[in-house]
Tab-separated table of C-alpha atoms in Angstrom:
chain	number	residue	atom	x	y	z
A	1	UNK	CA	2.000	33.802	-8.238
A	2	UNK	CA	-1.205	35.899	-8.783
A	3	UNK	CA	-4.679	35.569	-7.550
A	4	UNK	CA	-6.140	34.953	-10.869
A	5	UNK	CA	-4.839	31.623	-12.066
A	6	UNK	CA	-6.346	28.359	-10.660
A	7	UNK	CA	-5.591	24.660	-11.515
A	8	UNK	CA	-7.016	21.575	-10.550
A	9	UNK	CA	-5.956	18.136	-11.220
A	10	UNK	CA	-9.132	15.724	-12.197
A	11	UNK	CA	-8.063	12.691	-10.856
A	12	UNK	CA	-11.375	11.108	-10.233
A	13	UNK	CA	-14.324	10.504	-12.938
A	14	UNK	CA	-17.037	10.182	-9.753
A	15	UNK	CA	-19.875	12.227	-10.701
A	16	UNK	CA	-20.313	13.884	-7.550
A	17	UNK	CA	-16.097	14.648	-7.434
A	18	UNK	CA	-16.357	15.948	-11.073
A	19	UNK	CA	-19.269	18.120	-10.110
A	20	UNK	CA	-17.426	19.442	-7.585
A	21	UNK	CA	-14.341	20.160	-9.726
A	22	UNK	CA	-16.038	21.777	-12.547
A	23	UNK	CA	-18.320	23.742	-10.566
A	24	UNK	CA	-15.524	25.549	-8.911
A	25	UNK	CA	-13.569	25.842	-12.148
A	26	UNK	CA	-16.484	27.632	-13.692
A	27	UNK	CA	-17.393	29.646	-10.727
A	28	UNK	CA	-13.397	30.756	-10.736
A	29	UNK	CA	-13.777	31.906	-14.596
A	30	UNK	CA	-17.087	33.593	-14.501
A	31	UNK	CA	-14.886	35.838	-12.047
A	32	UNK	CA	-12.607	36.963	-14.167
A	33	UNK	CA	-9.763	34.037	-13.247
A	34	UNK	CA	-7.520	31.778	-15.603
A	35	UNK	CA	-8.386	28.371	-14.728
A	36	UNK	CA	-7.000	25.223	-16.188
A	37	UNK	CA	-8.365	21.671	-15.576
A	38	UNK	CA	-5.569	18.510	-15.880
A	39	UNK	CA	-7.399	15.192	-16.616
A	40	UNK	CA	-5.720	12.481	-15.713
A	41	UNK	CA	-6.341	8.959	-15.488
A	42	UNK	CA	-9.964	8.328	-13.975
A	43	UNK	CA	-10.339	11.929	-15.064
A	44	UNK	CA	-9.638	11.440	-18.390
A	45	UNK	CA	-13.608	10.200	-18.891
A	46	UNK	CA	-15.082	13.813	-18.465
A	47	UNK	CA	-13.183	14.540	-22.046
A	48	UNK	CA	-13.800	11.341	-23.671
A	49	UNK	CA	-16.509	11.460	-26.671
A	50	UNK	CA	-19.645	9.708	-25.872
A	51	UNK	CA	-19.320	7.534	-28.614
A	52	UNK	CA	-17.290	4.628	-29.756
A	53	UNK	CA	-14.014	6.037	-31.943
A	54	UNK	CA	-12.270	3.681	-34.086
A	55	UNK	CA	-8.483	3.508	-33.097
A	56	UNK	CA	-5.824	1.742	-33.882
A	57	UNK	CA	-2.794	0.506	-31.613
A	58	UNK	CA	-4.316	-0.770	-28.981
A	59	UNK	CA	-3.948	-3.251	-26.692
A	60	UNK	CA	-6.681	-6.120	-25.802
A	61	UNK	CA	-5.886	-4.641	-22.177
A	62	UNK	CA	-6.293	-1.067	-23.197
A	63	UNK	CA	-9.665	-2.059	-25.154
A	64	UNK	CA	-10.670	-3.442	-22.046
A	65	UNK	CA	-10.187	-0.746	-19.705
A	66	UNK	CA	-11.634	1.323	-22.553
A	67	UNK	CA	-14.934	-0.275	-22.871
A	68	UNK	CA	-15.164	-0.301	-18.838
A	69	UNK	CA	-14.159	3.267	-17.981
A	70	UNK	CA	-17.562	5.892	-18.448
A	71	UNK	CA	-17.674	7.657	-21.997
A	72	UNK	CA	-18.142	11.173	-21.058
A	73	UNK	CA	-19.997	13.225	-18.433
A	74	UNK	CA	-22.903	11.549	-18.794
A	75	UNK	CA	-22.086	7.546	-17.869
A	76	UNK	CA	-20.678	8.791	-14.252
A	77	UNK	CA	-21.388	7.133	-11.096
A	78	UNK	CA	-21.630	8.553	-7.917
A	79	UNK	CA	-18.292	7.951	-5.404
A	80	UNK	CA	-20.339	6.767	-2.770
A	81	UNK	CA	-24.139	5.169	-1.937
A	82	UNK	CA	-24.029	4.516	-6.404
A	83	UNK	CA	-26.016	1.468	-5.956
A	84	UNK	CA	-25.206	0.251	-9.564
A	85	UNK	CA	-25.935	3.406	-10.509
A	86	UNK	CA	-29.376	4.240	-9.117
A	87	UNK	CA	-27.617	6.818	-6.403
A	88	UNK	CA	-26.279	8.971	-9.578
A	89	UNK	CA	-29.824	8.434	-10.875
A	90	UNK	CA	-31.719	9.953	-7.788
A	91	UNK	CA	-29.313	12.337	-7.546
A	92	UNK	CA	-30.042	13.577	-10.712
A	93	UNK	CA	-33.332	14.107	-9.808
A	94	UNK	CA	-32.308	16.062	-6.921
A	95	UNK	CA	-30.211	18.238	-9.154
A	96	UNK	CA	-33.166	18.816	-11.936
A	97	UNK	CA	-35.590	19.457	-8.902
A	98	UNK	CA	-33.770	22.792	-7.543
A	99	UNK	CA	-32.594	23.286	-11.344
A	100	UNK	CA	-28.795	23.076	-11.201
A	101	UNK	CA	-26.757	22.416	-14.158
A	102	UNK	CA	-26.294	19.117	-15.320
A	103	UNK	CA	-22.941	17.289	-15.396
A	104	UNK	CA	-23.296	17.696	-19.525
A	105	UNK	CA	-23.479	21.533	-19.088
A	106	UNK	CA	-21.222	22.075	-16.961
A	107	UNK	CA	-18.315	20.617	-19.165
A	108	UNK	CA	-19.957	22.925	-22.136
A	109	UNK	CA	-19.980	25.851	-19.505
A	110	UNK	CA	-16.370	25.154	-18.562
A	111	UNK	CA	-15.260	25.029	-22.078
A	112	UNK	CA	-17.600	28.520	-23.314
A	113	UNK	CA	-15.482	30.037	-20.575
A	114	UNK	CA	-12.636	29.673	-22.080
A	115	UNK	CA	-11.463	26.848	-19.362
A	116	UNK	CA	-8.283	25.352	-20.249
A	117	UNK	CA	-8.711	21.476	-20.531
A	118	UNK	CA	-5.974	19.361	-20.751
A	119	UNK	CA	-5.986	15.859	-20.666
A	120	UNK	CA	-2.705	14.018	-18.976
A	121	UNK	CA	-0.305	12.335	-21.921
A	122	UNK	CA	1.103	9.526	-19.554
A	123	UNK	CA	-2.499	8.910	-18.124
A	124	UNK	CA	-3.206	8.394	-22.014
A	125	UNK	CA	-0.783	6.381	-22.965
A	126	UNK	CA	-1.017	3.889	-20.337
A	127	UNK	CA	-4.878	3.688	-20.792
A	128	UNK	CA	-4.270	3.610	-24.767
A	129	UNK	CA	-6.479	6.716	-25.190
A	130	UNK	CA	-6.042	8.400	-28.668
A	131	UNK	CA	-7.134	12.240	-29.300
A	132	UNK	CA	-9.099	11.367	-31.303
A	133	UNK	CA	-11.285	9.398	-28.728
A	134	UNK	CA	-11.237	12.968	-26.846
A	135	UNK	CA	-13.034	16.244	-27.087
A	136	UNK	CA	-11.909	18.392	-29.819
A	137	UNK	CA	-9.528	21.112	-29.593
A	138	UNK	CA	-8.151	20.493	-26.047
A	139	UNK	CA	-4.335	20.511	-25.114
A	140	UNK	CA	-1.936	17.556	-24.199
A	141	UNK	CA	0.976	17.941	-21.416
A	142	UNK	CA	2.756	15.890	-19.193
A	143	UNK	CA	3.876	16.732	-15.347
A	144	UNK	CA	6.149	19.633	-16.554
A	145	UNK	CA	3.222	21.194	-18.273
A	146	UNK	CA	1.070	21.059	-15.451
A	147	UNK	CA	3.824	22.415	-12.965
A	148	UNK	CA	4.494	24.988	-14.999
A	149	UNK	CA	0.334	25.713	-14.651
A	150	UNK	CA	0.461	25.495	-11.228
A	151	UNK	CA	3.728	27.523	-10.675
A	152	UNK	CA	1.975	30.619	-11.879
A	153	UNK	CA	-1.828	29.952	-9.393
A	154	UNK	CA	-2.719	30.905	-5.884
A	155	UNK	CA	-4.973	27.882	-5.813
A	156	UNK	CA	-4.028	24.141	-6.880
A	157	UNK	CA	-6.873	21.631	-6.125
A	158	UNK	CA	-6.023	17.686	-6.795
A	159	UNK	CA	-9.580	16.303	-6.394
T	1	UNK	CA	6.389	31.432	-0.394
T	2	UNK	CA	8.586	30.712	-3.130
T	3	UNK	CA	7.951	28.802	-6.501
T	4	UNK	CA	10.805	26.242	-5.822
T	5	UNK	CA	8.912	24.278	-2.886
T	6	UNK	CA	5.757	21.807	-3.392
T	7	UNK	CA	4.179	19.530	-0.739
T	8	UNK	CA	1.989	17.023	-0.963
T	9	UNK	CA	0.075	14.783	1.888
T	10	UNK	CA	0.030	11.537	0.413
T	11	UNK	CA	-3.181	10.238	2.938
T	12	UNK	CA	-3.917	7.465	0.199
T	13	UNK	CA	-2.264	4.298	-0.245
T	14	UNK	CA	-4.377	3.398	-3.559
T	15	UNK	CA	-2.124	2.481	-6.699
T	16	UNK	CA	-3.509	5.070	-8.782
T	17	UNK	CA	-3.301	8.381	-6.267
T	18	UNK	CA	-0.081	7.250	-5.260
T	19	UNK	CA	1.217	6.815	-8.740
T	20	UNK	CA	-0.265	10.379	-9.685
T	21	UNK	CA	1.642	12.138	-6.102
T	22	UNK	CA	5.145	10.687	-7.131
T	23	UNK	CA	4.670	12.016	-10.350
T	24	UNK	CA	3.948	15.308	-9.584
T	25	UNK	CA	7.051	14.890	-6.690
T	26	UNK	CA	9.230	13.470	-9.106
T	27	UNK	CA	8.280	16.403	-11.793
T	28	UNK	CA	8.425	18.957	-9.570
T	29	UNK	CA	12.343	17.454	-8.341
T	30	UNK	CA	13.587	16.890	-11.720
T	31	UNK	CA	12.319	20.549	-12.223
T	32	UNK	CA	14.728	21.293	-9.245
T	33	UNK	CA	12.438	22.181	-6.776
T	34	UNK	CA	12.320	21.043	-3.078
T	35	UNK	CA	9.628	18.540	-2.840
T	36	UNK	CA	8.222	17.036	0.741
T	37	UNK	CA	5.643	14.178	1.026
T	38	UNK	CA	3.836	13.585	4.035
T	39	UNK	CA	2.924	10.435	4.527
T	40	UNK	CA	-0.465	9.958	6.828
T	41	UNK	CA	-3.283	7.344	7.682
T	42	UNK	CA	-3.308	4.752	4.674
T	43	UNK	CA	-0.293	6.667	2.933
T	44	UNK	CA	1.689	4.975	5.605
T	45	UNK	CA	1.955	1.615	3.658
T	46	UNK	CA	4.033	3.537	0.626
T	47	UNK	CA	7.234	3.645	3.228
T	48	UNK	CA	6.768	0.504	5.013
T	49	UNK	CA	9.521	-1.944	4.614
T	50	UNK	CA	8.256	-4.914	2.007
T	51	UNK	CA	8.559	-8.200	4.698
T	52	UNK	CA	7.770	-8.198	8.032
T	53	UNK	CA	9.713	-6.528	11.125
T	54	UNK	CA	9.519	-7.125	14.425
T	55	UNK	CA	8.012	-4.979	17.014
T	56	UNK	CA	7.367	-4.083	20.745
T	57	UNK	CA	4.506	-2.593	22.348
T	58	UNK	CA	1.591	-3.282	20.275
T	59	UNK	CA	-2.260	-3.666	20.648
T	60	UNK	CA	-3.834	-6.923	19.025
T	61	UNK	CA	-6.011	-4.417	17.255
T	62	UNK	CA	-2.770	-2.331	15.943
T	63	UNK	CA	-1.212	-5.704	14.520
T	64	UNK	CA	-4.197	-6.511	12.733
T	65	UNK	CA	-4.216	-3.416	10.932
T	66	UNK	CA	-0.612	-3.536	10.558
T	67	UNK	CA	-1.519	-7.251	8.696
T	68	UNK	CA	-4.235	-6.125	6.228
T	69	UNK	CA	-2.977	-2.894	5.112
T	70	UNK	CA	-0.206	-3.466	2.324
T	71	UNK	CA	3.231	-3.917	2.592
T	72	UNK	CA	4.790	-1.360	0.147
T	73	UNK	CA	4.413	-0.047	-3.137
T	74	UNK	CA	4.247	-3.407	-4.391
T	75	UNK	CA	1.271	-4.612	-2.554
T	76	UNK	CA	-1.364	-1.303	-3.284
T	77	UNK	CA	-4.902	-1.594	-4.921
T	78	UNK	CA	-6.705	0.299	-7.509
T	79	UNK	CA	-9.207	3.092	-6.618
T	80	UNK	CA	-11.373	1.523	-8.949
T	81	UNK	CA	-12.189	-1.210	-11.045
T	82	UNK	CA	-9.100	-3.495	-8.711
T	83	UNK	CA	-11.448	-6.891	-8.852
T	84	UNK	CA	-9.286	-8.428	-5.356
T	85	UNK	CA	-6.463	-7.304	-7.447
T	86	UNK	CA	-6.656	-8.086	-10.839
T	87	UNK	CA	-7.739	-4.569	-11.736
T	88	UNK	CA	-4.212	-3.526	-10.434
T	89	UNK	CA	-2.027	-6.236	-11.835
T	90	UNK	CA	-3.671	-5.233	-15.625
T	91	UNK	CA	-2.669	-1.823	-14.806
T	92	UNK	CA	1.082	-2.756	-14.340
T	93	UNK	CA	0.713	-4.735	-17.709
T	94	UNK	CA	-0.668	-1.754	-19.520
T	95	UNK	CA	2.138	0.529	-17.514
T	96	UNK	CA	5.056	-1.578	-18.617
T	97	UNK	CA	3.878	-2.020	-22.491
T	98	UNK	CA	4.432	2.085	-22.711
T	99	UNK	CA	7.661	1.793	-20.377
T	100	UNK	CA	5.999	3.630	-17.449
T	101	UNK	CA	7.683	3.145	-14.220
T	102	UNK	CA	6.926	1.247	-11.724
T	103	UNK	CA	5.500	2.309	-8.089
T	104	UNK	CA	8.450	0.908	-6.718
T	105	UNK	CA	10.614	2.804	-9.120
T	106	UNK	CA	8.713	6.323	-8.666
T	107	UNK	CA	9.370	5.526	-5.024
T	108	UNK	CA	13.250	4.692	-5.079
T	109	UNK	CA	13.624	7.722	-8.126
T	110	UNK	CA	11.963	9.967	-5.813
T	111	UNK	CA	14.539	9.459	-2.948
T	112	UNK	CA	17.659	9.672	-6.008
T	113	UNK	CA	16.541	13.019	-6.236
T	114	UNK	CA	15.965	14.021	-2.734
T	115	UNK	CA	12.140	14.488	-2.235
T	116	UNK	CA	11.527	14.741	1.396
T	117	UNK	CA	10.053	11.705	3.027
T	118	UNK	CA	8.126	12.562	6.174
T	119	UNK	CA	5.346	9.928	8.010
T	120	UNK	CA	3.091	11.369	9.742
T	121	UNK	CA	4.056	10.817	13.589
T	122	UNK	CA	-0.070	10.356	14.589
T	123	UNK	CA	-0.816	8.238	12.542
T	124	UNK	CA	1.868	6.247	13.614
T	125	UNK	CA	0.665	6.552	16.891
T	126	UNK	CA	-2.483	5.486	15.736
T	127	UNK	CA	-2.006	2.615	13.628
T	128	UNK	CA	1.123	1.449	16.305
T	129	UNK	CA	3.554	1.557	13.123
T	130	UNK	CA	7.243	1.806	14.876
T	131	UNK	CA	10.046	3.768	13.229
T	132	UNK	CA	11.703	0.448	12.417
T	133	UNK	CA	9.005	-0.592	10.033
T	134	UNK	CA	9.354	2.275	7.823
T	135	UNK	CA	11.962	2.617	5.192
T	136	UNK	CA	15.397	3.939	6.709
T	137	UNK	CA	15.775	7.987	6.498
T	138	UNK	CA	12.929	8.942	6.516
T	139	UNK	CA	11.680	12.223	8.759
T	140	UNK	CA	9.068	11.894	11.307
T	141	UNK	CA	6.549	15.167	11.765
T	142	UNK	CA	3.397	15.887	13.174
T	143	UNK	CA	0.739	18.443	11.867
T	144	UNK	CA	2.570	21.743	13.252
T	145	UNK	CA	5.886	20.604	10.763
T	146	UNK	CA	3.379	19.805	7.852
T	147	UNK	CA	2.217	23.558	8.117
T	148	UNK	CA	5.809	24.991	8.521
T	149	UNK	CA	6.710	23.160	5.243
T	150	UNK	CA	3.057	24.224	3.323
T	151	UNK	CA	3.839	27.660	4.476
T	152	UNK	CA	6.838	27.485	2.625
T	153	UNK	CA	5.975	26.013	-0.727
T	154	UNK	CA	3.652	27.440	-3.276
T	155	UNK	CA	1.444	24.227	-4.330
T	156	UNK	CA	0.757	22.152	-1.841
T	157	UNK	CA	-1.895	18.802	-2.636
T	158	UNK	CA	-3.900	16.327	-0.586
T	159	UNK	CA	-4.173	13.231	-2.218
F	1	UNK	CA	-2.002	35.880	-0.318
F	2	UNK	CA	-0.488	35.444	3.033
F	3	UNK	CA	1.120	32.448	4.895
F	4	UNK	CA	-1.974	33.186	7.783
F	5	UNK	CA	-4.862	31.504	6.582
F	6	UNK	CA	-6.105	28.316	5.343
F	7	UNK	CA	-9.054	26.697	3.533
F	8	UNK	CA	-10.076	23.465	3.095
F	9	UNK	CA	-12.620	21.816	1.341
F	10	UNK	CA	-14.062	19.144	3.264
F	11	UNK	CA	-15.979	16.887	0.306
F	12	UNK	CA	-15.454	13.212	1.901
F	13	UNK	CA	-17.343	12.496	4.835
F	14	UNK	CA	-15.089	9.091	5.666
F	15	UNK	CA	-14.028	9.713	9.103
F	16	UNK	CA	-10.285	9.192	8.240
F	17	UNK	CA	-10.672	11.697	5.977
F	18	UNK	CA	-12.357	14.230	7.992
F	19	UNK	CA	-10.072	13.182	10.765
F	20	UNK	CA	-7.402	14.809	8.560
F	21	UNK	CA	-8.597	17.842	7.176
F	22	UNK	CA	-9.691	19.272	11.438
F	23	UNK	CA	-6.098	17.962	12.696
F	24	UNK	CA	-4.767	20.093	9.491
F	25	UNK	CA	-7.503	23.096	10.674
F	26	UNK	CA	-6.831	22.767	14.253
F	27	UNK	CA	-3.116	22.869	13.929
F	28	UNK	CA	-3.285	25.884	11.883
F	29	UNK	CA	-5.479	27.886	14.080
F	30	UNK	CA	-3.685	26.738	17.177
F	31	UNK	CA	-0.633	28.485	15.399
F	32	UNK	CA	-2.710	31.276	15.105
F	33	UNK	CA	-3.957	30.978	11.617
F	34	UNK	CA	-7.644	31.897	10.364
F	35	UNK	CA	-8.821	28.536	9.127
F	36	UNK	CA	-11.863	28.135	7.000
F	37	UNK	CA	-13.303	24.662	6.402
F	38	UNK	CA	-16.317	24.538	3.605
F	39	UNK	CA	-18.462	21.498	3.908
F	40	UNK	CA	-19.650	20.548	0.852
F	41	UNK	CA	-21.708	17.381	-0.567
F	42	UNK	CA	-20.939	14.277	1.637
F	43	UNK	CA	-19.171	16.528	3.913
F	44	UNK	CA	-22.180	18.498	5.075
F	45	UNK	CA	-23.164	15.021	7.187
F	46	UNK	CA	-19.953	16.630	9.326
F	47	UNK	CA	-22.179	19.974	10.512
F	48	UNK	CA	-25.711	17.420	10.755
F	49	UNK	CA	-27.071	17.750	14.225
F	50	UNK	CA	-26.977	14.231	15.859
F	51	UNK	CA	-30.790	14.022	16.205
F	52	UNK	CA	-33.569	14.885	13.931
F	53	UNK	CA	-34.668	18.042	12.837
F	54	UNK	CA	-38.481	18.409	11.592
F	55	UNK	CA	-38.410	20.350	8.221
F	56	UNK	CA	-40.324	21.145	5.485
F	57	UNK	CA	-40.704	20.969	1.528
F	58	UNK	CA	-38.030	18.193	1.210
F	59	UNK	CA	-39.235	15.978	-1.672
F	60	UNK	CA	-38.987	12.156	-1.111
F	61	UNK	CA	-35.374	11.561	-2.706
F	62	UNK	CA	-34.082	14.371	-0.694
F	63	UNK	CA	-35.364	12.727	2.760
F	64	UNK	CA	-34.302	9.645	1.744
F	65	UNK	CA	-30.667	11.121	1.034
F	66	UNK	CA	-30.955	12.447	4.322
F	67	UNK	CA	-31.629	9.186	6.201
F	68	UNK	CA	-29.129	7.568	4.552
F	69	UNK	CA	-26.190	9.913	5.164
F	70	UNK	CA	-24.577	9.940	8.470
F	71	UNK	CA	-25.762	12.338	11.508
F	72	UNK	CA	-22.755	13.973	12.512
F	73	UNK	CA	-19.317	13.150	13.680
F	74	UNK	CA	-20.335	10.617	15.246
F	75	UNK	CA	-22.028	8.233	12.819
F	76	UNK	CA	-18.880	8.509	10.157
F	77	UNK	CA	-17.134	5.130	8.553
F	78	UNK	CA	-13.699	5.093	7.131
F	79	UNK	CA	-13.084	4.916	3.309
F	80	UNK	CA	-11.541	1.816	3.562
F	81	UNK	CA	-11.416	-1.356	5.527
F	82	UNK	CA	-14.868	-0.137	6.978
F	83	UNK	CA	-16.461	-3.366	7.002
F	84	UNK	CA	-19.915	-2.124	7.738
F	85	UNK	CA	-18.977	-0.275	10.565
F	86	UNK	CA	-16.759	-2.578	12.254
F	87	UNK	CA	-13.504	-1.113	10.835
F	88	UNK	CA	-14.333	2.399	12.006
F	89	UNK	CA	-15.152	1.421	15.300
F	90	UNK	CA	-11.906	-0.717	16.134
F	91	UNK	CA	-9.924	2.180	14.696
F	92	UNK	CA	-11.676	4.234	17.323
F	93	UNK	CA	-10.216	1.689	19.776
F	94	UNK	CA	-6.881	2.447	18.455
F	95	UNK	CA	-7.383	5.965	18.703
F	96	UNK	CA	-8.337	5.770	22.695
F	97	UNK	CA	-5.766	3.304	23.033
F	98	UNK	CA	-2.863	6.860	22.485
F	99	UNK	CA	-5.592	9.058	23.543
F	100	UNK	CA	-5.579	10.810	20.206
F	101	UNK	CA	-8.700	13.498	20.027
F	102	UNK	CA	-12.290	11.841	18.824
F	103	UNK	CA	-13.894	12.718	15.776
F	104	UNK	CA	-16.491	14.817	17.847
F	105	UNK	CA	-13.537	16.622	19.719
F	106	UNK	CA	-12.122	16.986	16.783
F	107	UNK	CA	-14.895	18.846	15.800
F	108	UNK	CA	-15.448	21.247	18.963
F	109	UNK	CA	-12.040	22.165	18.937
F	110	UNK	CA	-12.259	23.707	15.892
F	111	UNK	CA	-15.320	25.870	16.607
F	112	UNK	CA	-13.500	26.735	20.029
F	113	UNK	CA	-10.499	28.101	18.488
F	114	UNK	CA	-12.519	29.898	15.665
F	115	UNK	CA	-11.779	27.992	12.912
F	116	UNK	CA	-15.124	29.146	10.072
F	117	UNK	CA	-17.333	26.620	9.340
F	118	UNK	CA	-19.181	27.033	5.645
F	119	UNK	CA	-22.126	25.032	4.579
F	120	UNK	CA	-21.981	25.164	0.718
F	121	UNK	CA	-25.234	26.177	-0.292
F	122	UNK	CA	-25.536	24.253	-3.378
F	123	UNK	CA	-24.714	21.014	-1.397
F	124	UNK	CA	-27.719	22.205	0.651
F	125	UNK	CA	-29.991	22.441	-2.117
F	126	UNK	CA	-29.222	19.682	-4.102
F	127	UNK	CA	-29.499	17.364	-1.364
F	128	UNK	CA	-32.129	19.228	0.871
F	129	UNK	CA	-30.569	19.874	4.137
F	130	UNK	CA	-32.293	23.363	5.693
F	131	UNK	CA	-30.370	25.452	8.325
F	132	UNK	CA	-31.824	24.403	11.106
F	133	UNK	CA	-30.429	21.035	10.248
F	134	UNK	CA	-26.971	21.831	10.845
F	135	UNK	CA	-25.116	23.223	13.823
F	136	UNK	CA	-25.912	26.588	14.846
F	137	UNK	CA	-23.414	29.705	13.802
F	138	UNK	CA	-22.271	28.050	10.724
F	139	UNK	CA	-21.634	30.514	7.878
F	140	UNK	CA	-23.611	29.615	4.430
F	141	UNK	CA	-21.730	30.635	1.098
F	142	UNK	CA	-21.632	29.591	-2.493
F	143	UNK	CA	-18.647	29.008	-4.736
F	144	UNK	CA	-18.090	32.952	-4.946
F	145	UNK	CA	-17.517	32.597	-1.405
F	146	UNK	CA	-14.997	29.970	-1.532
F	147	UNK	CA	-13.298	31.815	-3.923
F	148	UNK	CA	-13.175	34.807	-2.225
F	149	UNK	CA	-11.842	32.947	0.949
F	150	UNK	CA	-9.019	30.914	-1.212
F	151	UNK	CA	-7.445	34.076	-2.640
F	152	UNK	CA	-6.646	35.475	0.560
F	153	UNK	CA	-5.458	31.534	1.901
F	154	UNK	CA	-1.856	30.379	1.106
F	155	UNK	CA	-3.038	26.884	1.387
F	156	UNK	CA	-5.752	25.564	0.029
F	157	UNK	CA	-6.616	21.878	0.256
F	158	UNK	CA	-9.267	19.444	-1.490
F	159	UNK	CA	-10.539	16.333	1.118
């Protein structure tokens, strides 16, 4: 265990739980610190491409959980007062106003930084998402993978 | 602190968080570590016995909760997207097409391998659940033996 | 990293929630652990003074944020079965009913035994809230400051 090595499980594709997630993340690897980020299941939106990818295999289930789950950073809703999506909206505003960095750039932050992504393979294969639905050049592990992660951090967030 | 010992507070009694927590308990034991969950508030519901038991001693209030809050692994809701249910039930369709396991199986596995069941004795208190409701062998802790174990292990997750 | 102190991330400001993460911090400190809780987003409403506080150079959104988020311990609903308000308030019932702490006790305890309370600054910002807003003798950090706190902290929780 060493005092440079962070994890934190994205569980959650809220906007304002995301925000949270990656601001630490890239606050934690502007200082120096090895941080990897698991996506899994809700949190497997923040990778996904913003566009539509043609895949094969799927499920009519999986197609439908597809097409409902937010593609990418910028389709999240806020987990509380969302109002259909004018919360996130305002919110937005507020963010702009006292310029902090947009969901978008905070991803593209996380990844200049050299974050470690990794999206969750069970999370994927019960959700039917292919890689190449997700952002290029990220890694793949199951539990073991992220134990193994977390076994070598001080600090392991699930959020 | 060791790297053999992981706890997790399992507060959340939503299909989804409590999938994720067994997982990482059921990783983490198959990994041979020493793996306690603590049960508290809605996180209850995961260890209560499926059909109903009698009970002494409590409020009207404390039976009504006791009848809307699930029954079980096999009763829980999505975070998300559950639509009175049907979110959930499509879930279970999508986990069984790739073989996944079941909440009730990540449940019964993670008591084959010995992860530490503990409810939370406040919450308990709170929500009047008796010792009789909950499945048999289970340990019963309040915050002070929560700490003792965290203070042992080297992740420990609130989920 | 020692087994002495404790952060916590207080994100959520559902009173069942919050209810966990200042038994957690006052069980620590009563064991004679430094505890540090940082509020951050919805969790600032924790550290809101009850009344209203005159400020100035909010814009619009920001005020409206503020009405719209709860006043302090006091004003809290649960994150599920809230019912408008009416599910928070009959748990409060229960909680009388085994004289468990209240949410505001909960609250004072914590400064009493000198637990730290953080306001996360960029919470602030975003969503407007000025110092004299919140309770007095709070400390005000960034996500340096977390960071700084969590190395030292053998446990480290996300609410």
């Amino acid at each position: 265990v060493s005092t440079n090595k962070k994890t934190i499980i994205l569980f959650s594709d809220d906007f304002d739980k995301a925000m949270a997630a990656f601001l630490i993340a890239n606050g934690a690897a502007a200082m120096g610190d090895e941080v990897t980020i698991f996506f899994t299941f809700w949190g497997i939106d923040l990778i996904r491409k913003p566009s539509k990818v043609k895949t094969k295999g799927k499920t009519l289930l999986q197609k439908m959980f597809g097409m409902m789950m937010p593609r990418g950073p910028g389709k999240l809703g806020l987990s509380k007062m969302n109002f259909g999506g004018i919360g996130v909206r305002l919110m937005k505003v507020c963010m702009r106003h006292v310029n902090a960095m947009s969901m978008e750039d905070l991803v593209a932050t996380a990844r200049e930084q050299g974050v470690k992504f990794v999206a969750c393979t069970l999370s994927m294969d019960i959700l039917g998402f292919k890689k190449e639905e997700l952002l290029d050049g990220i890694d793949f592990m199951g539990v073991a993978g992220y134990l193994a992660e977390a076994d070598e951090a001080n600090v392991n967030l699930f959020i």
